[in-house]
Short mmCIF file of N, CA, C and O in Angstrom, two decimals:
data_model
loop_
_atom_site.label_atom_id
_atom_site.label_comp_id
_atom_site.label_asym_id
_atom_site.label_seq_id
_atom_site.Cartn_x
_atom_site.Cartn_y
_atom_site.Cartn_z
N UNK A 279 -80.72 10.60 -48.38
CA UNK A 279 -79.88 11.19 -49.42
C UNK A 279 -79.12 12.41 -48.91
O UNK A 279 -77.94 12.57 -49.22
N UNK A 280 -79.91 13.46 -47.97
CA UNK A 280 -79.01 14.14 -47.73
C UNK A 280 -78.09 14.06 -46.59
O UNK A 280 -77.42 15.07 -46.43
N UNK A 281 -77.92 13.26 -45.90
CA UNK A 281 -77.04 12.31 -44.71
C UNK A 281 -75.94 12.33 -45.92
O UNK A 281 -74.95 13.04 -46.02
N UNK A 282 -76.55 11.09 -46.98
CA UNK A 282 -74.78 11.05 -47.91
C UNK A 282 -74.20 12.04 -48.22
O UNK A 282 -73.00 12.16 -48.00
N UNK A 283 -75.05 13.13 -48.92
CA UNK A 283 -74.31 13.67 -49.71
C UNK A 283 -73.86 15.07 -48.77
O UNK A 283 -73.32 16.00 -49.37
N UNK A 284 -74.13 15.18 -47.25
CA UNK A 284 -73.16 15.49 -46.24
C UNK A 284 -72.26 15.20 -46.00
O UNK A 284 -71.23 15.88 -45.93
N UNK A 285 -72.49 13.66 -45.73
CA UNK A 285 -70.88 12.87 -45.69
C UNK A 285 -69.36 13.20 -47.07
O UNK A 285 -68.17 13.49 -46.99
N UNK A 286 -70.45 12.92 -48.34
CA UNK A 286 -70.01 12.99 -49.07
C UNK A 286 -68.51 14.71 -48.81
O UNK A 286 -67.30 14.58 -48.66
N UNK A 287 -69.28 15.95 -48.87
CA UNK A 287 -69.13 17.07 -48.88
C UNK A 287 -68.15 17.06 -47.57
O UNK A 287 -66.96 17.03 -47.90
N UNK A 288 -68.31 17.08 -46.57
CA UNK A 288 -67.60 16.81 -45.54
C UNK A 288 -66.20 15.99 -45.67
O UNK A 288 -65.22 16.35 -45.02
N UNK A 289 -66.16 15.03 -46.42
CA UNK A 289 -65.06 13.54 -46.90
C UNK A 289 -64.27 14.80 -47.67
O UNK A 289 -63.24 15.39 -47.34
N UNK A 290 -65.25 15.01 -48.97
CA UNK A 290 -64.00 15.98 -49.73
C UNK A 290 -63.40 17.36 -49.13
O UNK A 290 -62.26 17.73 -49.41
N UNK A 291 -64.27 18.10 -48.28
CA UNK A 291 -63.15 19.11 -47.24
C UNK A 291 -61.96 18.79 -45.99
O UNK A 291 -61.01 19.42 -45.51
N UNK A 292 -62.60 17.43 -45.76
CA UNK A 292 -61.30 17.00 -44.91
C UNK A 292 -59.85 16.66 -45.76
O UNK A 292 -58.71 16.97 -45.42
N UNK A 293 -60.41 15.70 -47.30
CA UNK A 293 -59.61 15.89 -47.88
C UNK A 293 -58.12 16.90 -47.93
O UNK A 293 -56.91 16.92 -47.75
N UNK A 294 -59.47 17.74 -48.38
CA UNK A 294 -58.77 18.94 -49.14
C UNK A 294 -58.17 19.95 -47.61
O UNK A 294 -57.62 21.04 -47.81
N UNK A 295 -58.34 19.51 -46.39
CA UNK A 295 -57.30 20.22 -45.34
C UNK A 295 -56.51 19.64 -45.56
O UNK A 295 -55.53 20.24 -46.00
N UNK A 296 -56.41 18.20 -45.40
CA UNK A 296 -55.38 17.40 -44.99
C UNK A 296 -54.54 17.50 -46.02
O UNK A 296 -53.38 17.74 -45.70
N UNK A 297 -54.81 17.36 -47.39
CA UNK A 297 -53.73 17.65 -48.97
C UNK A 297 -53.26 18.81 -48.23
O UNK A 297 -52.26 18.61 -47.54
N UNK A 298 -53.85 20.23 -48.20
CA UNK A 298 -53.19 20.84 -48.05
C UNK A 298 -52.74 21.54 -46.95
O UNK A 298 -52.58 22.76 -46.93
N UNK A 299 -52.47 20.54 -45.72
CA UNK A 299 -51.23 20.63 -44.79
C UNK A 299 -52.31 21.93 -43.84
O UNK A 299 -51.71 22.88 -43.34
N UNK A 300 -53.90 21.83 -43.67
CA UNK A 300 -54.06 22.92 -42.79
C UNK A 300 -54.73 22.25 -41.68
O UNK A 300 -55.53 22.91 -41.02
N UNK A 301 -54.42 20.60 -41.29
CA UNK A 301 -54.68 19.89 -40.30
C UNK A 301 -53.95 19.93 -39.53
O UNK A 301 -54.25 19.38 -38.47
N UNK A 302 -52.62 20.59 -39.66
CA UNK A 302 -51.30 21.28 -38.99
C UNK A 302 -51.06 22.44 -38.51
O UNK A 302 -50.72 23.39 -39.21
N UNK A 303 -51.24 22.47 -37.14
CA UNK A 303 -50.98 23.71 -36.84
C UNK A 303 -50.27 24.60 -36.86
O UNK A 303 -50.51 25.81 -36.85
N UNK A 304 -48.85 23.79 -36.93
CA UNK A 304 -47.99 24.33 -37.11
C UNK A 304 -47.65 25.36 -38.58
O UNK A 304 -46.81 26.24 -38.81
N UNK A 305 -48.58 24.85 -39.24
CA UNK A 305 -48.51 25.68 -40.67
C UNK A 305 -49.43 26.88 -40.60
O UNK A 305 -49.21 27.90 -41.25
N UNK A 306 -50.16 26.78 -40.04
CA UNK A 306 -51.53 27.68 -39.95
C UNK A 306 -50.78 28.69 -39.32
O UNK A 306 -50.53 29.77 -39.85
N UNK A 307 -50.41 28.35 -38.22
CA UNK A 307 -49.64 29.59 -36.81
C UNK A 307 -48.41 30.39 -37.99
O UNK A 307 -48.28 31.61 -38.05
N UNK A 308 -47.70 29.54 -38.74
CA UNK A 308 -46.46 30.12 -39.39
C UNK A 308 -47.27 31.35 -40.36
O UNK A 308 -46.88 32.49 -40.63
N UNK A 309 -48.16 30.85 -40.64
CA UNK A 309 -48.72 32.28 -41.97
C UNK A 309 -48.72 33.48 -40.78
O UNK A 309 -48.24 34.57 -41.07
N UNK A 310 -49.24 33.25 -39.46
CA UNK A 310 -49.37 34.47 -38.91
C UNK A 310 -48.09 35.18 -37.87
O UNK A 310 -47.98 36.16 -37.13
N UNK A 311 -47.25 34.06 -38.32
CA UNK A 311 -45.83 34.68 -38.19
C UNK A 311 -44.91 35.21 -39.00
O UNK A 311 -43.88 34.67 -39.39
N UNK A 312 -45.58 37.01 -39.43
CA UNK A 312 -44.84 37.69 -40.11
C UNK A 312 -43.81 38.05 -40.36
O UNK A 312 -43.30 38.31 -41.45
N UNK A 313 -43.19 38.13 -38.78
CA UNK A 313 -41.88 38.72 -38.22
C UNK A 313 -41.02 37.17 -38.15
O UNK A 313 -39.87 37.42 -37.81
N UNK A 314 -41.17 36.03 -38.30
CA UNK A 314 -40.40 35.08 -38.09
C UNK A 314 -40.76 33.85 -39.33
O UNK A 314 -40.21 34.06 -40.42
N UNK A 315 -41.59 32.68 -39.23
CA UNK A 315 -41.01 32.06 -39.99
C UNK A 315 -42.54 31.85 -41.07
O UNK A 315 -43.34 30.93 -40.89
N UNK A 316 -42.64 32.61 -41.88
CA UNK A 316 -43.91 33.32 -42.58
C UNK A 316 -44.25 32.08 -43.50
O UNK A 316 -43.36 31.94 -44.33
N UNK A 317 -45.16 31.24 -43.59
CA UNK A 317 -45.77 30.50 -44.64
C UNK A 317 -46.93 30.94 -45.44
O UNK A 317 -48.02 30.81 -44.88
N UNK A 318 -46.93 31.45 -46.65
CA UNK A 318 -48.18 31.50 -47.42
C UNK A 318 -48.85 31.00 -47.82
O UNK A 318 -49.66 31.42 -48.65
N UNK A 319 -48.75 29.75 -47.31
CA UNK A 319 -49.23 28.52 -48.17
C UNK A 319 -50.83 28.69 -47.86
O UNK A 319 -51.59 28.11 -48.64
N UNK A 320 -51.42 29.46 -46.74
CA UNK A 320 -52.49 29.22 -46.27
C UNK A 320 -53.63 30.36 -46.85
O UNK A 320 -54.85 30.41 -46.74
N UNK A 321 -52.36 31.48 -47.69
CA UNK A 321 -53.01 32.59 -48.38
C UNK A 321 -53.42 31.66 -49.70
O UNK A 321 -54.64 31.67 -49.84
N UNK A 322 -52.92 31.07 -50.43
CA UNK A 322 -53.24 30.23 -51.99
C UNK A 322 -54.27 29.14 -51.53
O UNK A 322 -55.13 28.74 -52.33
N UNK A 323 -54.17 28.48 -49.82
CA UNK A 323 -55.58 28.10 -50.01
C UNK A 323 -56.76 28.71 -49.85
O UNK A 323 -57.86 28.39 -50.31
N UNK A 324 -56.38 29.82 -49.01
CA UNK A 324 -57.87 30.42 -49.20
C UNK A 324 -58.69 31.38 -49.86
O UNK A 324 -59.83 31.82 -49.69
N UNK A 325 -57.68 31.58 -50.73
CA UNK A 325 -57.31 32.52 -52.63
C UNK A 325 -58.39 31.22 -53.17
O UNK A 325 -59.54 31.26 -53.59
N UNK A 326 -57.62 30.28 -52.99
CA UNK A 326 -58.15 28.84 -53.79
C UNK A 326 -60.43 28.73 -53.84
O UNK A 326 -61.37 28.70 -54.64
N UNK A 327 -60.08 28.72 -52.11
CA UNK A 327 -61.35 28.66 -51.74
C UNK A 327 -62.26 29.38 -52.40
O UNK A 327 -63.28 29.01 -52.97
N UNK A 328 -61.73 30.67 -52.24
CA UNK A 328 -62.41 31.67 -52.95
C UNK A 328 -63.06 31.82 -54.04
O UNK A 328 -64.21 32.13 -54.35
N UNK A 329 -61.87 31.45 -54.69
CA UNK A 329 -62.41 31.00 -56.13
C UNK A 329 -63.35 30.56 -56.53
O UNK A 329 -64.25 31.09 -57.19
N UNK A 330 -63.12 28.84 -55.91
CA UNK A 330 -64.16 27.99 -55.94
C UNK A 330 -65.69 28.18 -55.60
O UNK A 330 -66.69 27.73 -56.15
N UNK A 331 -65.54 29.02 -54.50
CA UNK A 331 -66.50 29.34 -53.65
C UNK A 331 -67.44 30.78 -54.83
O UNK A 331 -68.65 30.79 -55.06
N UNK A 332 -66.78 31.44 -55.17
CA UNK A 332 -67.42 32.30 -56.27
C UNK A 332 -67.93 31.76 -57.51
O UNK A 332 -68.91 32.24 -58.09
N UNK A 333 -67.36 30.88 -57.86
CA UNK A 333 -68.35 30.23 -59.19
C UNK A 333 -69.23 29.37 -58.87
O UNK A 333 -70.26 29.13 -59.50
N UNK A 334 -68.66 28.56 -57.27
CA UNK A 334 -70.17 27.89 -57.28
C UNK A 334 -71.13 28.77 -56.92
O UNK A 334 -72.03 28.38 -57.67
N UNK A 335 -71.58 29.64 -56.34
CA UNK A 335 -72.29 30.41 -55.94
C UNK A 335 -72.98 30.86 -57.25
O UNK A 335 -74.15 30.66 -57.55
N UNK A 336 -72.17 31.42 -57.87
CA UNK A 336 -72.33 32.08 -59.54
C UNK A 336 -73.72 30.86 -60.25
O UNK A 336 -74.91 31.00 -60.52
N UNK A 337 -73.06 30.08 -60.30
CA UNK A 337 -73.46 28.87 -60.80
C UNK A 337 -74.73 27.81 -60.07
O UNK A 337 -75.55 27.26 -60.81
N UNK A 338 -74.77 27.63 -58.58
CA UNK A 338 -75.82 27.36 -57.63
C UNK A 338 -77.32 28.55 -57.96
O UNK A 338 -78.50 28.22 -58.09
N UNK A 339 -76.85 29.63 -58.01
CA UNK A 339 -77.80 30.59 -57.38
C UNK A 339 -78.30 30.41 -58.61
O UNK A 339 -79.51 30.42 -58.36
N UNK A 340 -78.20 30.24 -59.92
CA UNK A 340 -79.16 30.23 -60.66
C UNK A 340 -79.95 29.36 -60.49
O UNK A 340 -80.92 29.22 -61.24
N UNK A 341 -79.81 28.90 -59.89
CA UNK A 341 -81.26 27.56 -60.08
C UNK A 341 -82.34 27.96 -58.75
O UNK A 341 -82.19 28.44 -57.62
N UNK A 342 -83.23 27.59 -59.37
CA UNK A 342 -84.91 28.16 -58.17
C UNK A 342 -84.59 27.36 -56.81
O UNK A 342 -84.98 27.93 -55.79
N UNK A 343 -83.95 26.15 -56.67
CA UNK A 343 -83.46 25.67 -55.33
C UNK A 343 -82.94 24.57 -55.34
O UNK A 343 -83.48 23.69 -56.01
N UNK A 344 -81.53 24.20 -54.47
CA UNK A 344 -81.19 23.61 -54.26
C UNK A 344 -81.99 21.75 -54.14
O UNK A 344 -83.08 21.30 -53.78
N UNK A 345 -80.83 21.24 -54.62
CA UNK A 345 -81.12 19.75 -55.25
C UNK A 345 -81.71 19.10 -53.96
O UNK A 345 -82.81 18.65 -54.27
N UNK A 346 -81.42 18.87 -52.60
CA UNK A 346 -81.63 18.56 -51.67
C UNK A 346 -82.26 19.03 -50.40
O UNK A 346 -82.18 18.72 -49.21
N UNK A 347 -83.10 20.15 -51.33
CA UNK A 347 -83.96 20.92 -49.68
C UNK A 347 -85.21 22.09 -50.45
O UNK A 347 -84.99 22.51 -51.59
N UNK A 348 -86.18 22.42 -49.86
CA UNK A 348 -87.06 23.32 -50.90
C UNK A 348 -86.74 24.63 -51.26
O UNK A 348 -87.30 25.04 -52.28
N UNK A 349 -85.92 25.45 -50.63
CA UNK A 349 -85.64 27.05 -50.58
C UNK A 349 -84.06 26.71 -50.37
O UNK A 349 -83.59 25.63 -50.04
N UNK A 350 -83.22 28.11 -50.71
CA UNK A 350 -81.70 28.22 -50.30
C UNK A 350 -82.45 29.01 -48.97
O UNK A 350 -83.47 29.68 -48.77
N UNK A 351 -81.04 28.39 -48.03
CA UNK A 351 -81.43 29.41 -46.80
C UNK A 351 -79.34 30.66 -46.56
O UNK A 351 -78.12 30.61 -46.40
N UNK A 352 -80.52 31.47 -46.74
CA UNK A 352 -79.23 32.59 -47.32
C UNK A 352 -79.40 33.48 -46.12
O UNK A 352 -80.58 33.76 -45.90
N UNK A 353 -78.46 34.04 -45.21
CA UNK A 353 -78.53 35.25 -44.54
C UNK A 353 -79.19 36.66 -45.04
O UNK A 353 -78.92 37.43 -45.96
N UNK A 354 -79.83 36.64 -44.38
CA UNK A 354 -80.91 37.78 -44.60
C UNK A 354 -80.60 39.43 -43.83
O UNK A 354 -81.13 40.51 -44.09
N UNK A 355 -79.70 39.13 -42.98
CA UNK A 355 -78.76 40.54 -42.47
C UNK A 355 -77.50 40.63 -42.98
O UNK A 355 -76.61 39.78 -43.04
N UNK A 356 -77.52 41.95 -43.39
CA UNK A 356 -76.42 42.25 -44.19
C UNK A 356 -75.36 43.21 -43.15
O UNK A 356 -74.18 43.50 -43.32
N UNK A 357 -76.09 43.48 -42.29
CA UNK A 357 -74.99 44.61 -41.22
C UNK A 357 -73.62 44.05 -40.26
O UNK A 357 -73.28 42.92 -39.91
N UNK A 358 -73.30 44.79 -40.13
CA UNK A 358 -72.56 44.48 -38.89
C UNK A 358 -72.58 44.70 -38.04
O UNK A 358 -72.73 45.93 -37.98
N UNK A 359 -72.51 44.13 -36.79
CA UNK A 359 -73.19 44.25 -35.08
C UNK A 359 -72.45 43.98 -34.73
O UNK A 359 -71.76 43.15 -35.31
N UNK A 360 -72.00 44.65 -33.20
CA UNK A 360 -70.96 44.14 -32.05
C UNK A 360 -71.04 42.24 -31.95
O UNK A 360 -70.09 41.53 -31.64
N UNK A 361 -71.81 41.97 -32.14
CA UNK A 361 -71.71 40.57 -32.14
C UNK A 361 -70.73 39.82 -33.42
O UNK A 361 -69.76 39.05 -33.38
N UNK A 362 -71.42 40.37 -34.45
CA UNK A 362 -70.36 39.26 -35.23
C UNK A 362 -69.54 39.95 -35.32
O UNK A 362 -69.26 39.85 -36.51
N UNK A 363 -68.71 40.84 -34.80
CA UNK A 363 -67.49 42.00 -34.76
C UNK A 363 -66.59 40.94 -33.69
O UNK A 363 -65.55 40.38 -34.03
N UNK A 364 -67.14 40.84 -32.57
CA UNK A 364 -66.75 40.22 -31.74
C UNK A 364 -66.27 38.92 -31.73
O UNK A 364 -65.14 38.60 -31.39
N UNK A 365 -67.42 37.94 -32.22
CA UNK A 365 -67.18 36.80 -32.81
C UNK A 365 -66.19 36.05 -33.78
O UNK A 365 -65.62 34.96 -33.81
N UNK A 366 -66.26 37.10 -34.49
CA UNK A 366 -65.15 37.30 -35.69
C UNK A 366 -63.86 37.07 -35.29
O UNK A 366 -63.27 36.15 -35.86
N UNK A 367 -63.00 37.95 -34.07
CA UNK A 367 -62.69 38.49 -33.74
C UNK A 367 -62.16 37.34 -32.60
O UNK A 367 -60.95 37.15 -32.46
N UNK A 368 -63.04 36.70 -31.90
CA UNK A 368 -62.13 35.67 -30.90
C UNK A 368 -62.31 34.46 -31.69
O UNK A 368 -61.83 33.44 -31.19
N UNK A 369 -63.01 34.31 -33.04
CA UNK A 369 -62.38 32.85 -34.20
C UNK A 369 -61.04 33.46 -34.55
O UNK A 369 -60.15 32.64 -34.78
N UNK A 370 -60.73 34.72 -34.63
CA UNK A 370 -59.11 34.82 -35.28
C UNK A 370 -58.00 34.75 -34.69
O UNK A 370 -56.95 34.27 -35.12
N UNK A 371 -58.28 35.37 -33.35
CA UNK A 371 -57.77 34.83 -32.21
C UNK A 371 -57.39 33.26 -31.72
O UNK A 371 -56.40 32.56 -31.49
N UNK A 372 -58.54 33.21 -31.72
CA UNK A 372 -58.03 31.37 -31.56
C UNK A 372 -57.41 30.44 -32.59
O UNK A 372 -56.73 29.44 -32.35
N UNK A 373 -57.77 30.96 -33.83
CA UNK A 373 -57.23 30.41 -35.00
C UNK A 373 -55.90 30.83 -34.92
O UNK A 373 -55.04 29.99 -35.17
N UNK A 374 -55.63 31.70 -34.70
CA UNK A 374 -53.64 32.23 -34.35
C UNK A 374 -53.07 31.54 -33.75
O UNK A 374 -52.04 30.93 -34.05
N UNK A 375 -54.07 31.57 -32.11
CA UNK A 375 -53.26 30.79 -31.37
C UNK A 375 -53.26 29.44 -31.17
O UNK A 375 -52.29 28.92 -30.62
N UNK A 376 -54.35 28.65 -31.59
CA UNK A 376 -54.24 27.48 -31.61
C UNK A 376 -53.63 26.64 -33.10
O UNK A 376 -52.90 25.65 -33.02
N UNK A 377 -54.04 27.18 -34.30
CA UNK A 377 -53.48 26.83 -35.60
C UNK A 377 -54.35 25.86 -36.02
O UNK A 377 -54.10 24.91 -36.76
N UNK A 378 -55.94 26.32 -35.23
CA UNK A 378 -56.57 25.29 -36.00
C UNK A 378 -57.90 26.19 -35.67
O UNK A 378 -58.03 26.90 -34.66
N UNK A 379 -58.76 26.05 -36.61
CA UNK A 379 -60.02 26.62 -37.00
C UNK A 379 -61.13 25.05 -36.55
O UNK A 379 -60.76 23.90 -36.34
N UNK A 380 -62.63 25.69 -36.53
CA UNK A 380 -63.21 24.56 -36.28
C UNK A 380 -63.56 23.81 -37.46
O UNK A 380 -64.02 22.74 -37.08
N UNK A 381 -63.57 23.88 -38.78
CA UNK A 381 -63.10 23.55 -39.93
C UNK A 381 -62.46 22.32 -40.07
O UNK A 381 -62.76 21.18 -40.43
N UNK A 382 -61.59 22.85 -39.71
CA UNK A 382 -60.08 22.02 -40.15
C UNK A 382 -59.74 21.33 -38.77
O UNK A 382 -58.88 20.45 -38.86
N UNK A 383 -60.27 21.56 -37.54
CA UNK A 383 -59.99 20.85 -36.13
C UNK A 383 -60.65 19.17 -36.70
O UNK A 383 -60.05 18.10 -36.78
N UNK A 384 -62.07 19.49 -37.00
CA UNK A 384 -62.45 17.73 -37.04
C UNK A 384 -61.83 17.11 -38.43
O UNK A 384 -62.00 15.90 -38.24
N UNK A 385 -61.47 17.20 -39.19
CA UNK A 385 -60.58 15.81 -39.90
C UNK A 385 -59.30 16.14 -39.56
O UNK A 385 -58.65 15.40 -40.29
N UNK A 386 -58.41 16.88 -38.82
CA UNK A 386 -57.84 16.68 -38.19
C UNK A 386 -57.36 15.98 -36.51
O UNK A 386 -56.32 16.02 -35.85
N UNK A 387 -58.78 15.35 -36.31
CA UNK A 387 -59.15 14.50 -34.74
C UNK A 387 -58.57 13.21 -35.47
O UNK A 387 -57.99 12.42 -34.73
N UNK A 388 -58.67 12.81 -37.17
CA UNK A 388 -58.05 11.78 -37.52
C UNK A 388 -56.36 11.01 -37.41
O UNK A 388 -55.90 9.88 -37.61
N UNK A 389 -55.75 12.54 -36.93
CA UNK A 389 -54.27 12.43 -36.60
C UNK A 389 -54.27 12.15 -35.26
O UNK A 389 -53.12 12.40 -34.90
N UNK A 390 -55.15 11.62 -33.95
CA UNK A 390 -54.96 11.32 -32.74
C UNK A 390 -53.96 12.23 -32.06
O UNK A 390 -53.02 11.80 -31.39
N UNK A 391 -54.19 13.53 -32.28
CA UNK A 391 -52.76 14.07 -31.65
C UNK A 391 -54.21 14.78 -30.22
O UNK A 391 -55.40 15.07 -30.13
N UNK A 392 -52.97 14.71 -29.44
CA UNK A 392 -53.69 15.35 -28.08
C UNK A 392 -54.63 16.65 -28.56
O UNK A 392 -55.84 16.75 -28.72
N UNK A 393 -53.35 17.77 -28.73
CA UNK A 393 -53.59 18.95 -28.90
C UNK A 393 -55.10 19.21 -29.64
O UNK A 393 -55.85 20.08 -29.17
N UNK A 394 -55.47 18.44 -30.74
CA UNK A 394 -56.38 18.59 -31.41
C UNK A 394 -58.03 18.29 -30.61
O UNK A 394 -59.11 18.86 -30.83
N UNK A 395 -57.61 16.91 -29.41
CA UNK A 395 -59.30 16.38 -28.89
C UNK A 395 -58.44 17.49 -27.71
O UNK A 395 -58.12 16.56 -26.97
N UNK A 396 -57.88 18.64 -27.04
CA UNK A 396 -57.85 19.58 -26.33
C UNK A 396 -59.14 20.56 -27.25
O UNK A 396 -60.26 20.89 -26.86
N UNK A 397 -58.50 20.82 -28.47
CA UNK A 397 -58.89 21.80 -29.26
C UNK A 397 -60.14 21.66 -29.08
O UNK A 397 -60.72 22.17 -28.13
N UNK A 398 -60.69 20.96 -29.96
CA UNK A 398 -62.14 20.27 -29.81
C UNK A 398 -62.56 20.57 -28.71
O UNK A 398 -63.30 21.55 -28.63
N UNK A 399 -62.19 19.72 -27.43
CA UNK A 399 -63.03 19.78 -26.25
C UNK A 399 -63.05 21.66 -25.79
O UNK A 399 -63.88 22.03 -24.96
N UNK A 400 -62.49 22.25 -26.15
CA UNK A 400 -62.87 23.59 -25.41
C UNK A 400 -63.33 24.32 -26.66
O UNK A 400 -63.26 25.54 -26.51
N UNK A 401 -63.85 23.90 -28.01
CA UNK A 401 -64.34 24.83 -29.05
C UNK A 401 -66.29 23.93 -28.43
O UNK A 401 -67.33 24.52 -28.70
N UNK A 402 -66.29 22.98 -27.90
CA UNK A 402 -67.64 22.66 -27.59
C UNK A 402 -67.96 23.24 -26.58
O UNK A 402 -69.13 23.57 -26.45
N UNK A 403 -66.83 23.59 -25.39
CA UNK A 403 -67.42 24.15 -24.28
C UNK A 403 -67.73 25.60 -24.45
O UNK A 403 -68.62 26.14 -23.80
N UNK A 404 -66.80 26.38 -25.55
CA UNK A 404 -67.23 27.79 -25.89
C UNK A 404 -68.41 27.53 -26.26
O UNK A 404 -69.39 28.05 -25.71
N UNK A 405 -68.49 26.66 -27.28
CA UNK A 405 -70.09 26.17 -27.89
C UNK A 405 -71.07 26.63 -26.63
O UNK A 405 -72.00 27.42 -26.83
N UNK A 406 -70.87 26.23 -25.65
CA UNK A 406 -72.04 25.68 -24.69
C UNK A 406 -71.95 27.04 -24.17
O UNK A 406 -73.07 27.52 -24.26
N UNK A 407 -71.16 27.85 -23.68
CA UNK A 407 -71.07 28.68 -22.70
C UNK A 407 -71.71 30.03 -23.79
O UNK A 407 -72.47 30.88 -23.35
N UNK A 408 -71.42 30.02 -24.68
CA UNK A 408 -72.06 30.52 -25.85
C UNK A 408 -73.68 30.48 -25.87
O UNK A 408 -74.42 31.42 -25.58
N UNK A 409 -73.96 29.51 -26.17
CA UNK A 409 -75.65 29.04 -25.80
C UNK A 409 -76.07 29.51 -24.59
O UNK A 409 -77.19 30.01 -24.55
N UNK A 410 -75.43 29.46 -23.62
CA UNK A 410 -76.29 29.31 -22.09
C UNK A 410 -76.07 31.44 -21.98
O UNK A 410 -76.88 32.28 -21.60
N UNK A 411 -74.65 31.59 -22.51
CA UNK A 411 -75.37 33.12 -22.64
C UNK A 411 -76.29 33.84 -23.31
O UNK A 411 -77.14 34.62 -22.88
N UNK A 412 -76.00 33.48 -24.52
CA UNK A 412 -77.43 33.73 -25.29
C UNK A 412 -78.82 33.96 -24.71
O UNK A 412 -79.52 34.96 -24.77
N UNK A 413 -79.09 32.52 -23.99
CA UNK A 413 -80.43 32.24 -23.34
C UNK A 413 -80.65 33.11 -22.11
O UNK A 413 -81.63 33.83 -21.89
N UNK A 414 -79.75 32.95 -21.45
CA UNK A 414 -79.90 33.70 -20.36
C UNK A 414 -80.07 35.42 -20.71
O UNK A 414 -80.72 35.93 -19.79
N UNK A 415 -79.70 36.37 -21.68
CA UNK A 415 -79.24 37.40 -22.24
C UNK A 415 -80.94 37.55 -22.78
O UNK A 415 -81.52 38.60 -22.53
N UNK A 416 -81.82 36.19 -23.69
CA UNK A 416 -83.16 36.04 -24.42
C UNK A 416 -83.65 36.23 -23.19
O UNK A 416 -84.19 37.34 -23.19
N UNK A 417 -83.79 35.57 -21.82
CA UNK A 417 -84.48 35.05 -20.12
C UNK A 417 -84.69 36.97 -19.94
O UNK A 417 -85.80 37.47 -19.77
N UNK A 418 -83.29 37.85 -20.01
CA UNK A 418 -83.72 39.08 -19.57
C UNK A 418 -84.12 39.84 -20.37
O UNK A 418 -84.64 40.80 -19.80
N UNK A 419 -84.16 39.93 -21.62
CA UNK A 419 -84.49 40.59 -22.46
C UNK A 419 -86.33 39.92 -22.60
O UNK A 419 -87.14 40.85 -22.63
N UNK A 420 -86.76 38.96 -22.66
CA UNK A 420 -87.74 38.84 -22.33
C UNK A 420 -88.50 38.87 -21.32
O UNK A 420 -89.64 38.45 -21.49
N UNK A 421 -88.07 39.41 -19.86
CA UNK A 421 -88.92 39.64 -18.90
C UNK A 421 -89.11 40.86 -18.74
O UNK A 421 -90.12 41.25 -18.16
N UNK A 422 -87.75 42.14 -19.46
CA UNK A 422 -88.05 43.62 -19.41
C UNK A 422 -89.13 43.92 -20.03
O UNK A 422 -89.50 45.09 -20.09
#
């Protein structure tokens, strides 16, 4: 059940990139072209999101737990650290320059365009190079 109703959830956000034109990079890159050819379209979707995203929350959190698992699993640090400063920080970056988020990159692999299995293939290898620092970073921090 919860395989489907992943799929399920997943089906309706690809949807909802692809309706609204953010499987395109070219639209994504234009919002962050202030000085030239400025699209907002990407501010009303994520105004939109927002929204949505606040009442379900509103509305989820009342209940003792989620339909499909025993506990909500909710972030439990509230600070900010050079890490997710950083992190933050080369997703916005790349989201500028590439015009695609990792979000919106996979139901956009459905348009067969090069650029996108480029995209992909180097958001897995950050993936990896990501991990192997981590570990290695845990390797010295656990032998001091």
């Amino acid at each position: 059940m919860r395989l489907l109703a992943s799929y399920g959830v997943g089906l309706i956000f690809g949807i909802g990139i692809a309706i609204s034109g953010m499987a395109n990079p070219a639209k994504v890159t234009n919002f962050f072209d202030v000085a030239g050819i400025w699209d907002p379209s990407l501010a009303f979707v994520m105004g939109g999101a927002l929204i949505v995203t606040f009442i379900g929350y509103r509305l989820v959190l009342r209940r003792s737990a989620p339909l499909l698992a025993p506990a909500f699993q909710l972030p439990k640090r509230a600070d900010l650290d050079a890490r997710l400063l950083l992190g933050s920080a080369v997703f916005g970056v790349g989201w500028g320059i590439a015009g695609f988020c990792p979000g919106g990159a996979l139901p956009a692999l459905g348009t067969a365009r090069i650029e996108v299995f480029v995209f992909v293939a180097a958001l897995v290898c950050g993936i990896l190079v990501a991990k192997a620092v981590q570990h290695r970073a845990a390797l010295r921090h656990s032998a001091a």
